[in-house]
mmCIF file of C-alpha atoms in Angstrom:
data_model
loop_
_atom_site.group_PDB
_atom_site.id
_atom_site.type_symbol
_atom_site.label_atom_id
_atom_site.label_comp_id
_atom_site.label_asym_id
_atom_site.label_seq_id
_atom_site.Cartn_x
_atom_site.Cartn_y
_atom_site.Cartn_z
ATOM 1 C CA GLU X 15 0.000 0.000 0.000
ATOM 2 C CA VAL X 16 1.367 3.403 -0.979
ATOM 3 C CA GLN X 17 1.791 5.625 2.068
ATOM 4 C CA LEU X 18 2.969 9.221 2.218
ATOM 5 C CA VAL X 19 3.282 10.834 5.644
ATOM 6 C CA GLU X 20 4.149 14.503 5.934
ATOM 7 C CA SER X 21 5.634 16.149 9.013
ATOM 8 C CA GLY X 22 7.251 19.358 10.109
ATOM 9 C CA GLY X 23 4.389 21.798 9.824
ATOM 10 C CA SER X 24 4.171 24.473 12.520
ATOM 11 C CA LEU X 25 3.664 28.138 13.301
ATOM 12 C CA VAL X 26 6.483 30.300 11.967
ATOM 13 C CA GLN X 27 7.026 34.041 11.809
ATOM 14 C CA PRO X 28 7.054 35.954 8.533
ATOM 15 C CA GLY X 29 10.531 35.884 7.064
ATOM 16 C CA GLY X 30 11.322 32.634 8.819
ATOM 17 C CA SER X 31 12.211 29.209 7.499
ATOM 18 C CA LEU X 32 10.735 25.752 7.836
ATOM 19 C CA ARG X 33 11.572 22.307 6.499
ATOM 20 C CA LEU X 34 8.828 19.823 5.723
ATOM 21 C CA SER X 35 9.434 16.109 5.364
ATOM 22 C CA CYS X 36 7.518 13.319 3.695
ATOM 23 C CA ALA X 37 8.164 9.666 4.488
ATOM 24 C CA ALA X 38 7.246 7.348 1.637
ATOM 25 C CA SER X 39 6.563 3.619 1.771
ATOM 26 C CA GLY X 40 4.819 0.875 -0.134
ATOM 27 C CA PHE X 41 6.460 1.552 -3.491
ATOM 28 C CA ILE X 42 9.872 1.868 -5.131
ATOM 29 C CA PHE X 43 10.617 5.475 -4.249
ATOM 30 C CA THR X 44 13.473 5.817 -6.721
ATOM 31 C CA ASP X 45 11.149 5.053 -9.646
ATOM 32 C CA HIS X 46 8.980 8.099 -9.118
ATOM 33 C CA TYR X 47 8.953 11.864 -9.442
ATOM 34 C CA MET X 48 7.536 13.538 -6.310
ATOM 35 C CA ASP X 49 5.530 16.738 -5.822
ATOM 36 C CA TRP X 50 4.450 19.207 -3.181
ATOM 37 C CA VAL X 51 0.979 20.728 -3.433
ATOM 38 C CA ARG X 52 -0.599 23.186 -0.981
ATOM 39 C CA GLN X 53 -4.036 24.424 -0.046
ATOM 40 C CA ALA X 54 -4.438 27.759 1.694
ATOM 41 C CA PRO X 55 -7.399 28.196 4.065
ATOM 42 C CA GLY X 56 -10.603 28.498 2.058
ATOM 43 C CA LYS X 57 -8.709 28.300 -1.221
ATOM 44 C CA GLY X 58 -8.078 25.703 -3.880
ATOM 45 C CA LEU X 59 -5.138 23.427 -4.495
ATOM 46 C CA GLU X 60 -1.914 24.989 -5.733
ATOM 47 C CA TRP X 61 0.964 23.017 -7.209
ATOM 48 C CA VAL X 62 4.199 24.023 -5.461
ATOM 49 C CA GLY X 63 6.842 22.040 -7.276
ATOM 50 C CA ARG X 64 8.333 18.712 -8.240
ATOM 51 C CA ILE X 65 11.559 16.780 -8.105
ATOM 52 C CA ARG X 66 12.372 14.143 -10.666
ATOM 53 C CA ASN X 67 14.189 10.923 -9.894
ATOM 54 C CA SER X 68 17.857 10.067 -10.325
ATOM 55 C CA GLY X 69 17.255 8.845 -13.870
ATOM 56 C CA SER X 70 16.179 12.389 -14.735
ATOM 57 C CA GLY X 71 18.990 14.040 -12.829
ATOM 58 C CA TYR X 72 16.890 15.044 -9.796
ATOM 59 C CA ALA X 73 15.707 18.046 -11.806
ATOM 60 C CA THR X 74 13.302 20.351 -10.001
ATOM 61 C CA GLU X 75 10.513 22.641 -11.160
ATOM 62 C CA TYR X 76 8.678 25.251 -9.092
ATOM 63 C CA ALA X 77 5.577 27.395 -9.256
ATOM 64 C CA ALA X 78 6.315 31.075 -9.797
ATOM 65 C CA ALA X 79 4.937 31.951 -6.350
ATOM 66 C CA VAL X 80 7.651 29.992 -4.546
ATOM 67 C CA LYS X 81 10.564 29.960 -6.991
ATOM 68 C CA GLY X 82 13.736 31.221 -5.347
ATOM 69 C CA ARG X 83 12.334 30.764 -1.831
ATOM 70 C CA PHE X 84 11.444 27.069 -1.699
ATOM 71 C CA THR X 85 13.720 24.102 -2.437
ATOM 72 C CA ILE X 86 12.624 20.524 -2.978
ATOM 73 C CA SER X 87 15.045 17.699 -2.300
ATOM 74 C CA ARG X 88 14.932 13.969 -1.714
ATOM 75 C CA ASP X 89 16.936 11.300 0.075
ATOM 76 C CA ASP X 90 16.435 8.074 -1.834
ATOM 77 C CA SER X 91 18.310 6.084 0.821
ATOM 78 C CA GLN X 92 15.653 7.104 3.347
ATOM 79 C CA ASN X 93 12.659 7.138 0.969
ATOM 80 C CA SER X 94 12.110 10.740 1.993
ATOM 81 C CA LEU X 95 11.051 13.956 0.307
ATOM 82 C CA PHE X 96 11.728 17.421 1.687
ATOM 83 C CA LEU X 97 10.528 20.971 1.186
ATOM 84 C CA GLN X 98 12.792 23.718 2.482
ATOM 85 C CA MET X 99 10.821 26.935 2.784
ATOM 86 C CA ASN X 100 12.666 30.235 3.302
ATOM 87 C CA SER X 101 11.549 33.862 3.466
ATOM 88 C CA LEU X 102 8.084 32.710 4.417
ATOM 89 C CA LYS X 103 5.132 35.026 3.876
ATOM 90 C CA ALA X 104 1.632 35.080 5.326
ATOM 91 C CA GLU X 105 0.330 33.862 1.976
ATOM 92 C CA ASP X 106 2.352 30.663 2.363
ATOM 93 C CA THR X 107 -0.029 29.625 5.147
ATOM 94 C CA ALA X 108 -1.545 26.357 3.940
ATOM 95 C CA VAL X 109 -1.797 22.638 4.316
ATOM 96 C CA TYR X 110 1.133 21.161 2.413
ATOM 97 C CA TYR X 111 0.665 17.798 0.694
ATOM 98 C CA CYS X 112 3.331 15.422 -0.479
ATOM 99 C CA ALA X 113 2.307 13.596 -3.654
ATOM 100 C CA ARG X 114 3.685 10.857 -5.873
ATOM 101 C CA ASP X 115 3.747 10.952 -9.641
ATOM 102 C CA SER X 116 2.670 7.945 -11.662
ATOM 103 C CA LYS X 117 4.956 6.483 -14.343
ATOM 104 C CA SER X 118 3.289 8.922 -16.765
ATOM 105 C CA HIS X 119 4.264 11.735 -14.402
ATOM 106 C CA GLU X 120 0.809 12.776 -13.231
ATOM 107 C CA ILE X 121 0.022 12.845 -9.517
ATOM 108 C CA ASP X 122 -1.554 9.584 -8.365
ATOM 109 C CA TYR X 123 -1.133 9.356 -4.571
ATOM 110 C CA TRP X 124 -1.239 11.983 -1.845
ATOM 111 C CA GLY X 125 -0.417 12.228 1.829
ATOM 112 C CA GLN X 126 -2.814 13.701 4.357
ATOM 113 C CA GLY X 127 -0.908 16.958 4.629
ATOM 114 C CA THR X 128 0.869 19.020 7.253
ATOM 115 C CA ARG X 129 -0.239 22.494 8.300
ATOM 116 C CA VAL X 130 2.004 25.540 8.050
ATOM 117 C CA ILE X 131 0.946 28.841 9.594
ATOM 118 C CA VAL X 132 2.965 31.958 8.878
ATOM 119 C CA SER X 133 2.042 34.617 11.380
ATOM 120 C CA SER X 134 3.580 36.953 13.905
ATOM 121 C CA GLN S 24 -0.163 30.835 -14.775
ATOM 122 C CA SER S 25 -3.874 31.242 -13.989
ATOM 123 C CA ALA S 26 -5.899 28.523 -12.352
ATOM 124 C CA LEU S 27 -8.202 26.489 -14.528
ATOM 125 C CA THR S 28 -11.861 27.534 -14.338
ATOM 126 C CA GLN S 29 -14.332 25.281 -12.557
ATOM 127 C CA PRO S 30 -17.844 26.051 -11.299
ATOM 128 C CA ALA S 31 -17.692 26.881 -7.616
ATOM 129 C CA ALA S 32 -20.545 24.538 -6.767
ATOM 130 C CA VAL S 33 -22.787 21.902 -8.278
ATOM 131 C CA SER S 34 -25.520 19.786 -6.745
ATOM 132 C CA GLY S 35 -27.626 16.766 -7.524
ATOM 133 C CA SER S 36 -29.933 14.253 -5.951
ATOM 134 C CA PRO S 37 -28.995 10.642 -5.195
ATOM 135 C CA GLY S 38 -29.063 8.550 -8.341
ATOM 136 C CA GLN S 39 -28.723 11.523 -10.670
ATOM 137 C CA SER S 40 -25.707 12.399 -12.834
ATOM 138 C CA ILE S 41 -23.717 15.618 -12.682
ATOM 139 C CA THR S 42 -20.911 17.036 -14.783
ATOM 140 C CA ILE S 43 -18.142 19.350 -13.602
ATOM 141 C CA SER S 44 -16.330 21.370 -16.248
ATOM 142 C CA CYS S 45 -12.714 22.500 -16.210
ATOM 143 C CA THR S 46 -11.854 25.205 -18.705
ATOM 144 C CA GLY S 47 -8.319 26.158 -19.579
ATOM 145 C CA THR S 48 -6.464 27.287 -22.674
ATOM 146 C CA SER S 49 -4.632 25.851 -25.643
ATOM 147 C CA ARG S 50 -1.492 25.933 -23.482
ATOM 148 C CA ASP S 51 -2.799 23.608 -20.811
ATOM 149 C CA VAL S 52 -6.041 21.588 -21.072
ATOM 150 C CA GLY S 53 -6.102 21.890 -24.840
ATOM 151 C CA ALA S 54 -2.416 21.094 -25.332
ATOM 152 C CA TYR S 55 -2.101 17.497 -24.209
ATOM 153 C CA ASN S 56 -4.159 14.738 -22.620
ATOM 154 C CA PHE S 57 -2.532 15.343 -19.237
ATOM 155 C CA VAL S 58 -5.685 16.208 -17.296
ATOM 156 C CA SER S 59 -6.462 14.620 -13.943
ATOM 157 C CA TRP S 60 -9.343 14.851 -11.493
ATOM 158 C CA PHE S 61 -9.100 14.559 -7.722
ATOM 159 C CA GLN S 62 -11.647 14.171 -4.938
ATOM 160 C CA LEU S 63 -11.084 15.859 -1.573
ATOM 161 C CA HIS S 64 -12.980 14.888 1.537
ATOM 162 C CA PRO S 65 -12.224 17.048 4.604
ATOM 163 C CA GLY S 66 -9.457 15.601 6.710
ATOM 164 C CA LYS S 67 -8.575 12.878 4.224
ATOM 165 C CA ALA S 68 -5.859 12.525 1.638
ATOM 166 C CA PRO S 69 -6.958 13.668 -1.816
ATOM 167 C CA LYS S 70 -7.865 10.793 -4.132
ATOM 168 C CA LEU S 71 -7.128 10.413 -7.830
ATOM 169 C CA LEU S 72 -10.290 9.712 -9.809
ATOM 170 C CA ILE S 73 -9.227 10.211 -13.426
ATOM 171 C CA SER S 74 -5.869 10.640 -15.174
ATOM 172 C CA ASP S 75 -4.941 11.264 -18.802
ATOM 173 C CA VAL S 76 -8.367 12.892 -19.373
ATOM 174 C CA SER S 77 -10.384 9.676 -19.165
ATOM 175 C CA GLU S 78 -8.348 6.891 -17.548
ATOM 176 C CA ARG S 79 -9.776 5.496 -14.364
ATOM 177 C CA PRO S 80 -7.266 3.953 -11.909
ATOM 178 C CA SER S 81 -8.036 0.515 -10.570
ATOM 179 C CA GLY S 82 -10.316 0.703 -7.572
ATOM 180 C CA VAL S 83 -12.129 3.847 -8.708
ATOM 181 C CA SER S 84 -15.826 3.339 -9.344
ATOM 182 C CA ASN S 85 -16.959 3.308 -12.972
ATOM 183 C CA ARG S 86 -19.519 5.927 -11.926
ATOM 184 C CA PHE S 87 -16.699 8.423 -12.473
ATOM 185 C CA SER S 88 -15.755 9.276 -16.053
ATOM 186 C CA GLY S 89 -13.732 11.965 -17.772
ATOM 187 C CA SER S 90 -13.670 13.572 -21.191
ATOM 188 C CA LYS S 91 -12.260 16.552 -23.046
ATOM 189 C CA SER S 92 -13.306 18.792 -25.879
ATOM 190 C CA GLY S 93 -10.941 21.517 -26.986
ATOM 191 C CA ASN S 94 -9.831 23.521 -23.971
ATOM 192 C CA THR S 95 -12.485 22.118 -21.623
ATOM 193 C CA ALA S 96 -12.278 18.879 -19.673
ATOM 194 C CA SER S 97 -15.218 17.369 -17.847
ATOM 195 C CA LEU S 98 -15.817 14.975 -14.980
ATOM 196 C CA THR S 99 -19.131 13.147 -14.905
ATOM 197 C CA ILE S 100 -20.405 11.360 -11.833
ATOM 198 C CA SER S 101 -23.340 9.058 -12.455
ATOM 199 C CA GLY S 102 -25.620 7.442 -9.896
ATOM 200 C CA LEU S 103 -24.824 10.083 -7.270
ATOM 201 C CA GLN S 104 -24.300 8.772 -3.756
ATOM 202 C CA ALA S 105 -24.139 10.611 -0.440
ATOM 203 C CA ASP S 106 -20.445 9.831 -0.123
ATOM 204 C CA ASP S 107 -19.751 11.674 -3.384
ATOM 205 C CA GLU S 108 -20.298 14.940 -1.502
ATOM 206 C CA ALA S 109 -16.814 16.442 -1.585
ATOM 207 C CA ASP S 110 -14.621 18.965 -3.370
ATOM 208 C CA TYR S 111 -13.366 18.119 -6.852
ATOM 209 C CA TYR S 112 -10.312 19.533 -8.592
ATOM 210 C CA CYS S 113 -8.981 19.226 -12.097
ATOM 211 C CA CYS S 114 -5.288 19.490 -12.866
ATOM 212 C CA SER S 115 -3.431 19.973 -16.137
ATOM 213 C CA TYR S 116 0.115 20.115 -17.402
ATOM 214 C CA VAL S 117 1.084 23.497 -18.863
ATOM 215 C CA ASP S 118 2.726 23.222 -22.276
ATOM 216 C CA SER S 119 6.477 23.844 -22.474
ATOM 217 C CA THR S 120 6.784 24.885 -18.859
ATOM 218 C CA ASN S 121 7.141 21.686 -16.824
ATOM 219 C CA ILE S 122 4.584 23.049 -14.373
ATOM 220 C CA TRP S 123 1.108 21.930 -13.406
ATOM 221 C CA VAL S 124 -1.969 23.992 -12.722
ATOM 222 C CA PHE S 125 -5.096 23.152 -10.750
ATOM 223 C CA GLY S 126 -8.645 24.312 -11.164
ATOM 224 C CA GLY S 127 -10.263 26.441 -8.498
ATOM 225 C CA GLY S 128 -12.254 23.483 -7.192
ATOM 226 C CA THR S 129 -15.932 22.556 -7.237
ATOM 227 C CA LYS S 130 -17.984 21.725 -4.172
ATOM 228 C CA LEU S 131 -20.464 18.950 -4.900
ATOM 229 C CA THR S 132 -23.549 18.798 -2.710
ATOM 230 C CA VAL S 133 -25.716 15.687 -2.779
ATOM 231 C CA LEU S 134 -29.214 16.877 -1.918
#
C-alpha cells in the first residue's frame, strides 16, 4: 500500500524558514517523481513544485509563487522527500501535501498533509 | 499561470448524474491529454479519480468518467451517492513549462 506521511508543519514568523518532510513507503521510491501541493485556508489546491528521480537528474521545477524561496530535495536512501521553505510570507499559510507521480508523471497518490501557519 | 476555471458549486440528488467542467487554454487543457481529477474529503488525503483525461485507476468506481473537448475537460459522476459529496479539482500540465496547474475546485452537494 502506498503511504505518504508529511511532518514538520508548525507556526512560523514571517521571514522565517521551515523544512517539511515526507516519508514514503509501499512503493519503489526511486522510480517516481515527487511533488508538493498546498491548499491555503478556504482556497483551492496549488501546485508548489516537483523533483524528478535520479534517472532524470533530480531536476526540479517550481511554481512562480515559490521559486527562489522554496527548495525541494529527496533522500532516496531514506525514501524521503523534503521541502525547504525560506523567506516565508503570510500567503504561504496552507496545508502542504506530499504527492507521488505515476509512471506517466501525473500525480496519483497523496499524503494527508501538514499544516504551516505563517504569522507573527 | 492562472488557475483552470471550474464552477464553484454543483448539486444533484442521489441517483442523478452531474458534470463538472474544467476550462483552460490551448497551453494547458487543450495542449495534451494530461488532465487529472481529484476528490477531496475534509481531513482525508486527496484521491485520484481520473488521469490522462479519461483513464480510471483501478479501484475507482466506474460511476466516475472523464472527457475533453478543446480547452475544456469534464468529470461526470453518475448514480450520485451521499459519499460523493466532496470537493473536486482538475489538474493539467502546462505546455512547455514543466509546471502543473489546478482548477479552483468545485464543491459537490448531494441533496
